Each structure stands twice: as C-alpha cells, then as structure tokens.
Tab-separated table of C-alpha atoms in Angstrom:
chain	number	residue	atom	x	y	z
A	1	MET	CA	63.291	245.664	182.814
A	2	THR	CA	63.942	242.892	185.419
A	3	HIS	CA	60.092	242.968	186.327
A	4	VAL	CA	59.109	242.710	182.730
A	5	SER	CA	61.462	239.702	182.021
A	6	THR	CA	60.410	237.886	185.117
A	7	HIS	CA	56.719	238.424	184.195
A	8	ALA	CA	57.471	237.115	180.650
A	9	SER	CA	59.151	234.037	182.054
A	10	GLU	CA	56.338	233.435	184.444
A	11	GLU	CA	53.767	233.529	181.446
A	12	GLN	CA	55.814	230.917	179.595
A	13	LEU	CA	55.882	228.714	182.593
A	14	HIS	CA	52.002	228.871	182.746
A	15	GLU	CA	51.629	228.222	178.873
A	16	PRO	CA	50.340	224.709	178.532
A	17	SER	CA	52.673	222.033	177.020
A	18	LEU	CA	51.319	219.627	174.464
A	19	LEU	CA	51.743	216.776	177.000
A	20	ARG	CA	49.463	218.688	179.405
A	21	ILE	CA	46.965	219.578	176.606
A	22	ALA	CA	46.748	216.004	175.151
A	23	GLY	CA	47.419	214.122	178.467
A	24	PHE	CA	49.979	211.356	179.057
A	25	PRO	CA	47.178	208.532	178.514
A	26	TYR	CA	46.915	209.907	175.013
A	27	PHE	CA	50.583	209.137	174.279
A	28	LEU	CA	50.450	205.766	175.947
A	29	ILE	CA	47.253	204.589	173.914
A	30	ALA	CA	48.623	206.024	170.635
A	31	PHE	CA	51.971	204.207	171.147
A	32	ILE	CA	50.339	200.781	171.811
A	33	ALA	CA	47.808	201.209	168.967
A	34	ARG	CA	50.539	201.364	166.553
A	35	LEU	CA	51.820	197.820	167.382
A	36	PRO	CA	49.338	195.964	165.420
A	37	PHE	CA	50.472	197.588	162.211
A	38	ALA	CA	54.025	196.895	162.918
A	39	MET	CA	53.092	193.227	163.461
A	40	MET	CA	50.983	192.700	160.538
A	41	VAL	CA	53.363	192.471	157.650
A	42	VAL	CA	55.735	190.041	159.542
A	43	GLY	CA	52.855	188.274	161.109
A	44	VAL	CA	51.447	187.584	157.760
A	45	LEU	CA	54.697	186.344	156.317
A	46	THR	CA	55.142	184.064	159.232
A	47	VAL	CA	51.817	182.461	159.195
A	48	VAL	CA	51.830	181.904	155.419
A	49	VAL	CA	55.214	180.220	155.338
A	50	ALA	CA	54.016	178.053	158.293
A	51	ALA	CA	50.713	177.118	156.923
A	52	ARG	CA	51.373	177.027	153.245
A	53	GLY	CA	55.063	176.230	153.178
A	54	SER	CA	55.973	178.775	150.614
A	55	LEU	CA	58.544	181.606	151.221
A	56	SER	CA	57.597	183.090	147.777
A	57	LEU	CA	53.959	183.276	148.649
A	58	GLY	CA	54.823	184.715	152.021
A	59	GLY	CA	56.693	187.632	150.303
A	60	LEU	CA	53.918	188.130	147.901
A	61	THR	CA	51.284	188.287	150.693
A	62	SER	CA	53.378	190.733	152.721
A	63	ALA	CA	53.754	193.022	149.573
A	64	ALA	CA	49.780	192.681	149.235
A	65	VAL	CA	49.388	194.060	152.660
A	66	GLY	CA	51.494	196.958	151.642
A	67	LEU	CA	49.563	197.518	148.432
A	68	GLY	CA	46.289	197.680	150.240
A	69	THR	CA	47.683	200.332	152.622
A	70	ALA	CA	49.150	202.273	149.724
A	71	CYS	CA	45.906	202.400	147.730
A	72	PHE	CA	43.506	203.010	150.579
A	73	GLY	CA	45.698	204.871	153.179
A	74	PRO	CA	45.251	208.356	151.688
A	75	LEU	CA	41.453	207.814	151.161
A	76	LEU	CA	41.135	206.924	154.834
A	77	GLY	CA	43.078	210.073	155.853
A	78	ALA	CA	40.730	212.106	153.595
A	79	ALA	CA	37.760	210.629	155.119
A	80	ALA	CA	39.230	211.349	158.689
A	81	ASP	CA	39.647	215.123	157.568
A	82	ARG	CA	36.121	215.074	156.192
A	83	PHE	CA	34.119	213.255	158.929
A	84	GLY	CA	36.501	213.436	161.937
A	85	GLN	CA	38.862	210.792	163.129
A	86	ARG	CA	36.639	209.118	165.642
A	87	ALA	CA	33.947	207.672	163.302
A	88	VAL	CA	36.519	206.570	160.760
A	89	LEU	CA	38.781	204.889	163.285
A	90	VAL	CA	36.006	202.993	165.123
A	91	VAL	CA	35.000	201.395	161.788
A	92	LEU	CA	38.613	200.565	161.010
A	93	ALA	CA	39.255	199.009	164.270
A	94	LEU	CA	36.386	196.560	163.913
A	95	ALA	CA	37.030	195.995	160.219
A	96	ASN	CA	40.706	195.495	160.537
A	97	GLY	CA	40.335	192.994	163.528
A	98	ALA	CA	37.876	190.973	161.496
A	99	MET	CA	40.087	190.991	158.372
A	100	LEU	CA	43.063	189.634	160.436
A	101	LEU	CA	40.933	186.716	161.853
A	102	LEU	CA	39.553	186.108	158.385
A	103	PHE	CA	42.901	186.010	156.907
A	104	THR	CA	44.070	183.365	159.481
A	105	LEU	CA	41.162	181.158	158.613
A	106	VAL	CA	41.689	181.566	154.922
A	107	VAL	CA	45.452	180.720	155.310
A	108	TYR	CA	44.761	177.598	157.157
A	109	GLY	CA	41.878	176.569	154.952
A	110	THR	CA	41.912	175.024	151.564
A	111	ALA	CA	41.219	178.277	149.568
A	112	PRO	CA	43.480	178.841	146.606
A	113	ASP	CA	46.476	181.275	146.940
A	114	GLY	CA	44.743	184.133	145.186
A	115	PHE	CA	42.208	184.285	148.154
A	116	VAL	CA	45.053	184.553	150.511
A	117	LEU	CA	46.428	187.520	148.546
A	118	LEU	CA	42.977	189.090	148.366
A	119	ALA	CA	42.519	188.747	152.120
A	120	ALA	CA	46.040	190.301	152.651
A	121	VAL	CA	45.152	193.285	150.460
A	122	GLY	CA	41.917	193.620	152.800
A	123	ILE	CA	44.172	193.759	155.875
A	124	GLY	CA	46.273	196.581	154.378
A	125	ALA	CA	43.134	198.451	153.037
A	126	THR	CA	41.579	198.429	156.544
A	127	ALA	CA	44.686	199.052	158.462
A	128	PRO	CA	44.050	201.935	160.954
A	129	GLN	CA	46.599	204.731	160.161
A	130	VAL	CA	47.406	205.396	163.719
A	131	ALA	CA	50.717	207.071	163.324
A	132	PRO	CA	49.734	209.560	160.590
A	133	LEU	CA	46.453	210.424	162.238
A	134	SER	CA	48.372	210.927	165.605
A	135	ARG	CA	50.628	213.315	163.801
A	136	SER	CA	47.687	215.081	162.327
A	137	ARG	CA	45.637	215.163	165.533
A	138	LEU	CA	48.619	216.775	167.442
A	139	VAL	CA	49.594	219.191	164.602
A	140	THR	CA	45.981	220.499	164.622
A	141	ILE	CA	46.040	220.893	168.420
A	142	ILE	CA	49.427	222.775	168.222
A	143	GLY	CA	47.994	225.041	165.473
A	144	GLU	CA	44.825	225.946	167.383
A	145	ARG	CA	45.739	225.718	171.106
A	146	MET	CA	49.485	226.906	171.289
A	147	PRO	CA	50.998	230.478	171.095
A	148	GLU	CA	52.254	231.130	167.647
A	149	SER	CA	55.688	231.834	168.921
A	150	ARG	CA	55.993	228.178	170.246
A	151	ARG	CA	54.404	226.338	167.389
A	152	ALA	CA	57.342	225.703	165.066
A	153	ARG	CA	59.570	224.241	167.738
A	154	THR	CA	56.642	222.221	169.199
A	155	VAL	CA	55.846	220.719	165.803
A	156	SER	CA	59.496	219.847	165.355
A	157	GLY	CA	59.605	218.195	168.773
A	158	THR	CA	56.400	216.304	168.119
A	159	MET	CA	57.544	214.943	164.879
A	160	ALA	CA	60.735	213.887	166.533
A	161	TYR	CA	58.835	211.888	169.219
A	162	GLU	CA	56.352	210.500	166.612
A	163	SER	CA	59.219	209.292	164.497
A	164	ALA	CA	61.027	207.683	167.354
A	165	ALA	CA	57.937	205.933	168.471
A	166	ASP	CA	57.396	204.541	165.003
A	167	GLU	CA	60.913	203.245	164.901
A	168	THR	CA	60.644	201.750	168.306
A	169	VAL	CA	57.239	199.997	167.421
A	170	PHE	CA	58.914	198.645	164.201
A	171	VAL	CA	61.690	197.167	166.116
A	172	PHE	CA	59.493	195.820	168.840
A	173	GLY	CA	56.554	194.597	166.619
A	174	PRO	CA	58.504	191.930	164.841
A	175	PHE	CA	60.130	190.913	168.112
A	176	LEU	CA	56.621	190.438	169.601
A	177	VAL	CA	55.571	188.355	166.511
A	178	GLY	CA	58.555	186.066	167.022
A	179	ILE	CA	57.702	185.476	170.668
A	180	LEU	CA	53.994	184.654	170.158
A	181	ALA	CA	54.802	182.567	167.045
A	182	SER	CA	57.426	180.492	168.991
A	183	ALA	CA	55.479	180.372	172.382
A	184	ILE	CA	52.107	179.540	171.098
A	185	ALA	CA	51.663	179.021	167.218
A	186	PRO	CA	52.216	180.848	164.002
A	187	TRP	CA	48.657	182.082	163.943
A	188	ALA	CA	48.938	183.769	167.474
A	189	PRO	CA	50.571	187.206	166.231
A	190	LEU	CA	47.583	187.810	163.913
A	191	VAL	CA	44.988	186.925	166.630
A	192	GLY	CA	47.040	189.063	169.102
A	193	ALA	CA	47.138	191.922	166.542
A	194	ALA	CA	43.397	191.737	166.051
A	195	ALA	CA	42.844	191.899	169.822
A	196	LEU	CA	45.189	195.001	170.073
A	197	THR	CA	43.514	196.749	167.147
A	198	VAL	CA	40.013	196.307	168.559
A	199	LEU	CA	41.131	197.403	171.971
A	200	PHE	CA	43.715	200.020	171.490
A	201	VAL	CA	42.756	201.564	168.054
A	202	GLY	CA	39.231	201.697	169.587
A	203	ALA	CA	40.639	203.616	172.669
A	204	PHE	CA	42.636	205.914	170.316
A	205	ALA	CA	39.362	206.606	168.444
A	206	LEU	CA	37.348	207.301	171.619
A	207	HIS	CA	40.006	209.477	173.302
A	208	PRO	CA	38.567	212.949	173.789
A	209	SER	CA	41.112	214.395	171.293
A	210	GLY	CA	39.388	212.297	168.569
A	211	ARG	CA	36.391	214.599	168.755
A	212	HIS	CA	38.570	217.324	167.764
A	213	VAL	CA	37.945	218.388	164.161
A	214	SER	CA	40.204	221.171	162.466
A	215	ALA	CA	38.549	224.659	162.981
A	216	ASP	CA	39.489	225.056	159.255
A	217	ARG	CA	36.570	222.773	158.200
A	218	ASP	CA	33.111	224.279	157.892
A	219	ALA	CA	30.013	222.660	159.459
A	220	ALA	CA	29.506	220.362	156.606
A	221	GLY	CA	33.109	219.119	156.933
A	222	ARG	CA	34.490	220.917	153.723
A	223	ALA	CA	38.012	222.198	153.616
A	224	PRO	CA	38.947	225.730	152.494
A	225	SER	CA	41.618	224.354	150.391
A	226	ALA	CA	41.276	222.604	146.991
A	227	VAL	CA	42.156	218.875	146.464
A	228	SER	CA	44.569	220.099	143.804
A	229	ASP	CA	46.617	221.744	146.548
A	230	LEU	CA	47.726	218.235	147.612
A	231	PHE	CA	49.573	217.905	144.247
A	232	ARG	CA	51.766	221.038	144.541
A	233	PRO	CA	55.447	220.381	143.780
A	234	GLN	CA	56.469	221.546	147.293
A	235	LEU	CA	54.339	218.707	148.708
A	236	LEU	CA	54.951	215.970	146.072
A	237	ILE	CA	58.734	216.353	146.551
A	238	VAL	CA	58.292	215.546	150.382
A	239	VAL	CA	56.354	212.414	149.251
A	240	LEU	CA	59.052	211.418	146.867
A	241	GLY	CA	61.825	211.921	149.581
A	242	ILE	CA	59.858	209.866	152.038
A	243	LEU	CA	59.374	207.181	149.455
A	244	GLY	CA	63.037	206.824	149.176
A	245	VAL	CA	63.387	206.438	153.050
A	246	GLY	CA	60.723	203.645	152.672
A	247	ILE	CA	62.680	201.983	149.868
A	248	PHE	CA	65.808	202.145	152.028
A	249	PHE	CA	64.125	200.416	154.990
A	250	GLY	CA	62.820	197.635	152.676
A	251	THR	CA	66.142	197.073	150.702
A	252	MET	CA	68.398	197.503	153.714
A	253	LEU	CA	66.776	194.721	155.863
A	254	THR	CA	66.236	192.353	153.017
A	255	SER	CA	69.801	192.674	151.671
A	256	LEU	CA	71.284	192.679	155.336
A	257	THR	CA	69.348	189.299	155.872
A	258	SER	CA	70.966	187.859	152.613
A	259	PHE	CA	74.415	189.169	153.849
A	260	MET	CA	74.093	187.348	157.119
A	261	ALA	CA	72.480	184.262	155.405
A	262	ASP	CA	75.615	184.093	153.322
A	263	ARG	CA	77.596	183.762	156.783
A	264	GLY	CA	75.154	181.131	158.134
A	265	ALA	CA	73.585	183.523	160.551
A	266	ALA	CA	70.416	184.974	158.996
A	267	GLU	CA	68.525	185.033	162.260
A	268	GLN	CA	71.078	187.793	163.438
A	269	ALA	CA	70.084	190.118	160.760
A	270	GLY	CA	67.398	191.701	163.141
A	271	LEU	CA	70.056	192.326	165.748
A	272	LEU	CA	72.375	194.086	163.445
A	273	TYR	CA	69.473	196.007	161.943
A	274	GLY	CA	68.619	197.094	165.610
A	275	VAL	CA	71.919	198.853	165.802
A	276	MET	CA	70.680	201.263	163.144
A	277	GLY	CA	67.204	201.366	164.674
A	278	VAL	CA	68.373	202.396	168.138
A	279	GLY	CA	70.725	205.163	166.781
A	280	SER	CA	68.112	206.324	164.289
A	281	ALA	CA	65.425	206.649	167.249
A	282	ALA	CA	67.864	208.387	169.541
A	283	LEU	CA	68.957	210.876	166.816
A	284	ALA	CA	65.405	211.486	165.567
A	285	LEU	CA	64.465	212.596	169.272
A	286	GLY	CA	67.521	214.879	169.291
A	287	VAL	CA	66.182	216.830	166.262
A	288	ALA	CA	64.056	218.842	168.784
A	289	TRP	CA	67.064	220.226	170.244
A	290	LEU	CA	68.796	221.362	167.053
A	291	PRO	CA	69.177	225.260	166.775
A	292	ALA	CA	66.518	227.135	164.817
A	293	ALA	CA	69.175	228.493	162.522
A	294	PHE	CA	69.673	225.030	161.238
A	295	SER	CA	66.840	225.315	158.888
A	296	LEU	CA	64.649	222.296	157.769
A	297	ARG	CA	65.773	222.238	154.172
A	298	ALA	CA	69.453	222.270	155.364
A	299	ARG	CA	68.714	219.494	157.736
A	300	TRP	CA	67.273	217.268	155.003
A	301	LEU	CA	70.338	217.873	152.893
A	302	VAL	CA	72.839	217.205	155.737
A	303	PHE	CA	70.990	214.088	157.305
A	304	SER	CA	70.170	212.393	153.946
A	305	GLY	CA	73.870	213.159	152.905
A	306	ILE	CA	75.000	211.195	156.020
A	307	LEU	CA	72.587	208.352	155.164
A	308	LEU	CA	73.927	208.275	151.505
A	309	ALA	CA	77.602	208.176	152.761
A	310	GLY	CA	76.762	205.278	155.151
A	311	THR	CA	75.092	203.271	152.247
A	312	LEU	CA	78.331	203.837	150.079
A	313	LEU	CA	80.227	201.823	152.671
A	314	LEU	CA	78.144	198.880	151.762
A	315	GLY	CA	80.291	198.381	148.725
A	316	PHE	CA	83.274	197.606	151.067
A	317	VAL	CA	81.723	195.748	154.022
A	318	ASP	CA	83.275	192.193	154.337
A	319	SER	CA	82.258	191.146	157.963
A	320	PRO	CA	79.368	191.675	160.405
A	321	ALA	CA	81.762	194.098	162.263
A	322	THR	CA	82.141	196.518	159.283
A	323	MET	CA	78.539	196.226	158.497
A	324	MET	CA	77.753	197.483	161.900
A	325	VAL	CA	79.919	200.437	161.477
A	326	ALA	CA	78.050	201.188	158.242
A	327	LEU	CA	74.657	200.703	159.893
A	328	GLY	CA	75.694	203.060	162.735
A	329	ILE	CA	76.468	205.788	160.241
A	330	MET	CA	73.131	205.145	158.501
A	331	GLY	CA	71.292	205.389	161.753
A	332	ILE	CA	72.688	208.935	162.348
A	333	GLY	CA	71.101	210.049	158.946
A	334	ILE	CA	67.865	208.163	158.604
A	335	GLY	CA	65.966	209.263	161.747
A	336	PRO	CA	66.524	212.896	161.459
A	337	THR	CA	65.866	212.772	157.672
A	338	LEU	CA	62.382	211.158	158.413
A	339	VAL	CA	61.585	213.741	161.124
A	340	THR	CA	62.442	216.475	158.793
A	341	GLN	CA	60.340	215.210	156.042
A	342	TYR	CA	57.331	214.984	158.350
A	343	SER	CA	57.942	218.497	159.609
A	344	PHE	CA	57.684	219.744	155.914
A	345	GLY	CA	54.604	217.651	155.543
A	346	ALA	CA	53.017	219.336	158.587
A	347	ALA	CA	54.062	223.015	157.394
A	348	ARG	CA	52.877	222.350	153.838
A	349	SER	CA	49.534	220.724	154.440
A	350	PRO	CA	46.723	222.617	152.780
A	351	ARG	CA	44.363	223.973	155.345
A	352	GLY	CA	42.037	221.477	156.684
A	353	ARG	CA	43.849	218.342	155.069
A	354	SER	CA	46.604	217.378	157.601
A	355	ALA	CA	45.324	213.908	157.939
A	356	THR	CA	45.305	213.419	154.276
A	357	VAL	CA	48.905	214.651	153.952
A	358	MET	CA	50.194	212.592	156.835
A	359	THR	CA	48.660	209.327	155.501
A	360	MET	CA	50.018	210.148	152.123
A	361	LEU	CA	53.521	210.297	153.805
A	362	GLY	CA	52.963	207.277	155.931
A	363	SER	CA	51.849	205.222	152.746
A	364	GLY	CA	55.026	206.602	151.002
A	365	VAL	CA	56.972	204.733	153.698
A	366	VAL	CA	54.858	201.536	153.475
A	367	VAL	CA	54.960	201.466	149.646
A	368	GLY	CA	58.726	202.037	149.405
A	369	GLN	CA	59.392	199.281	152.148
A	370	SER	CA	57.145	196.755	150.367
A	371	LEU	CA	58.622	197.593	146.894
A	372	GLY	CA	62.131	197.620	148.274
A	373	ALA	CA	61.874	194.390	150.118
A	374	ALA	CA	60.232	192.512	147.078
A	375	VAL	CA	62.839	193.727	144.618
A	376	ALA	CA	65.934	193.208	146.868
A	377	GLY	CA	64.726	189.740	147.713
A	378	GLU	CA	64.476	188.835	144.041
A	379	ILE	CA	67.814	190.373	143.176
A	380	ALA	CA	69.570	188.699	146.169
A	381	GLU	CA	68.230	185.359	145.250
A	382	SER	CA	68.801	185.631	141.466
A	383	VAL	CA	71.917	187.785	141.239
A	384	GLY	CA	73.562	187.773	144.725
A	385	THR	CA	73.972	189.732	147.869
A	386	SER	CA	76.501	192.230	146.501
A	387	ALA	CA	73.980	193.332	143.928
A	388	ALA	CA	71.280	193.651	146.409
A	389	LEU	CA	73.529	195.789	148.557
A	390	VAL	CA	73.568	198.426	145.807
A	391	LEU	CA	69.791	198.977	146.295
A	392	PRO	CA	70.104	200.922	149.637
A	393	MET	CA	72.526	203.197	147.875
A	394	VAL	CA	69.816	203.930	145.120
A	395	ALA	CA	67.296	204.536	147.792
A	396	ALA	CA	69.447	206.896	149.798
A	397	ALA	CA	70.335	208.653	146.576
A	398	ILE	CA	66.566	209.276	145.889
A	399	ALA	CA	66.065	210.719	149.448
A	400	PHE	CA	69.034	212.943	148.961
A	401	ALA	CA	68.070	214.087	145.338
A	402	ALA	CA	64.668	214.949	146.633
A	403	GLY	CA	66.314	216.932	149.491
A	404	VAL	CA	68.298	218.973	146.785
A	405	ALA	CA	65.129	219.694	144.789
A	406	ASN	CA	63.353	220.677	147.960
A	407	TRP	CA	66.176	223.281	148.575
A	408	PHE	CA	65.209	225.054	145.528
A	409	LEU	CA	61.385	224.538	145.921
A	410	SER	CA	61.636	226.087	149.567
A	411	ARG	CA	60.709	229.618	148.782
A	412	GLU	CA	59.805	230.637	152.350
A	413	HIS	CA	61.781	229.715	155.495
A	414	PRO	CA	60.217	226.434	156.558
A	415	ARG	CA	60.605	227.284	160.265
A	416	GLN	CA	58.383	230.405	159.875
A	417	ALA	CA	55.659	228.510	157.951
A	418	SER	CA	52.348	228.497	159.831
A	419	VAL	CA	51.183	225.248	161.154
A	420	LYS	CA	47.935	224.206	159.500
A	421	GLY	CA	45.274	221.982	160.756
C-alpha cells in the first residue's frame, strides 16, 4: 500500500503544471499586453479634456471606446475561434496602434467632435482582447494537456490569477496614464499605449501558444457546437451577472469621485478605490485554495451577497474613513465573484467556442463599466452624490439576483463539468 501511494505521489510530482506548459515568459507577456487596454479609456478622457476643454465630450468619448469594444469584442473572439488567435491578434495589434495615433491627431486637429467620437469607437472596435483570449488559450491547454482529475482545480486557479492580473492592471493602467500625462504631455499615454500594443500584443500573438487551436475544431476551423449554444440560459445568466459587476465598477468609481469632490479631495478617489482593488485582487487569488466542497454556485451567492452588503453601507457613509470600511467589505466580495463567473463561463463554453464566450464576458464588464460611469456621472451632477451612491447597490443587486437564478439553472455540479476548448 505504501509503495502504491508513493508511486502515485511521484506521478503527481512529474505531472506538468500550467506554468511549465505555457512557460513563465507567456504570463509576463500576457500581463504587459493588457496594459494598453487599461490605459485607453482613461487616456482618451485625459487627452480630450486637455485638447478640447470639455469634460462632457471626454465622458462621451470614453463611453464610445466602450461601445466599440462591446459591439466588436465577441465578433473578434469568434474570429479567433475560427481562424486561430495568432492571425487575428497580429492584425488587431497593428490596427489598434494605428487607431490610437489617428485618434490623437484627430483630437488635436480641427475636426468636429463627431469625428473624435467616431475615432474613439474605432479604438474600442480594434482593441485586442488580450485578457479574454488569454483565458481561452489557457483553458484550451488545460482541457487538452492536463489530466482530467486536475482540470477543475487548475481552471479555478487560472481564473483566479487572470482576474487578479486584470484588477492589478486596471489599477496600474490609470496610474501610468497620470505619470505620462504629467511628465510629458496629455497625448503621451495614447502614444505609449500604441507602442505597447504593437510590441507586446504582437509578442502575445506570436508566442508559440498562439498557434494552438482547439482540437474541437475541424480542418476548416468549424466548431462542433452550434452558434445557438451561445444563447443558452445557463450561459446568458453568467453574462448578466458579469454585466452587473461591470456596472458596479463604473458606478462605484464615479460616485466615489463625486463623494470625495464634495469634500474637496476628488484626486484622492483613486487612492480610496485602491483599497477595494487591492483586497479584491488578493481575495481573487485566494479562490484557488477554497475547498472543492464549496461549489461554484454557492460561491457566487456568498461573495455577491458580501458585495451587496458592502454596497448597502453606502447609504450610511459620512466620511472617507467609513467609506474605506465599506470599500474594504466590497473588496472581499467583488474579486471572488468575478473569478467564479469566469469559471462558469469556462465550464459552460460550447465546444470550440471558448474565445467567443470569454470575449462575451470581457465585453460585459466593459459595457457595464461604461454604462455605469456615464449614468452615475449624470446623476451625480444633476441630482447629487447621495443619489449616485444608490447605483452601486443596484449593480450589486443585479449580480446577486443573477447568482440566485444561476443556482436554479445549475443542474450539474459545476466543479465536475468538463473543461471545453
């Protein structure tokens, strides 16, 4: 018996880890390649306000970037599933770099505001979906090259890392924009984002893993699943839930900025928001170590419930200190909720369509964020901060309600669902 168990443990030691299969350079390249996307929305806002002197146009332009991503993101994911990631990403890296430079020229030129908005949509439409495509790439590798007994836990750990990487980048991206805009000029963040896009998205596209196409696809690139499989209630409820999380991000940052502006310290909103971001990223990583008995559908309910409880405290905050407490509680809920939703997306992807599903989820976050920020900004300005602070509660309630619906839609145990490429 001892000999058998020793032999089994030795086999486990020799089983390749995802880090070894993909390689450390992959994770470094994929991390840096996300930065331009995190810089775009804030960079666009910064340069429009500086060049055109209009905060209103700046907000509309940021929303236009989100609109472009929302409309074209899932289509780009479908193209990556159909033709492979490498070809699609190489084209996008060059196109997006060019659009960022073109946008900068249009903003500083004499073109009407309508052209500025059109160029912003172009930035969003060509935005390389590095984060969703990285998730899809890794999930496909896990499904095809790792033992079945380790897939569910490895997918959970991978989604935890990817979500933590996203959160880190979305905190660091705006910070980098601020440094470049202050040290050089308002146009510098967009030129920097263009350079990073061509170099690092290009490197992400050309990485050996980019050649990897799901074995579920035939020689002509066709998937065995129908497009209609993307519209099953079990998958759409995940999209709705992640939309709620996106709306939360947009409404929370905007209403927090209004809250701090009322106290004459609008520039400190980012620091307070970082309290939630750091906690969220740390807890997101911790999801990988949760016991298997704590099922995915239960995690969604528990952590979105914590998020909802944290937002309800916004009705009572009266100082930056009490706001920090509320944000700390929200941070405990938001990261693990996002990880769980992406894990459901991976488990429920129709065969051969994981890139499409991951870009649907990624676009859900972007759409929610853009929509939430626009609505919260308008309400904060016309009605007041207290009214704007109700919006994160509504967003958290959407995420929680989707979790309740998901509980009843989860017929099989999600942990035991096969990982699909």
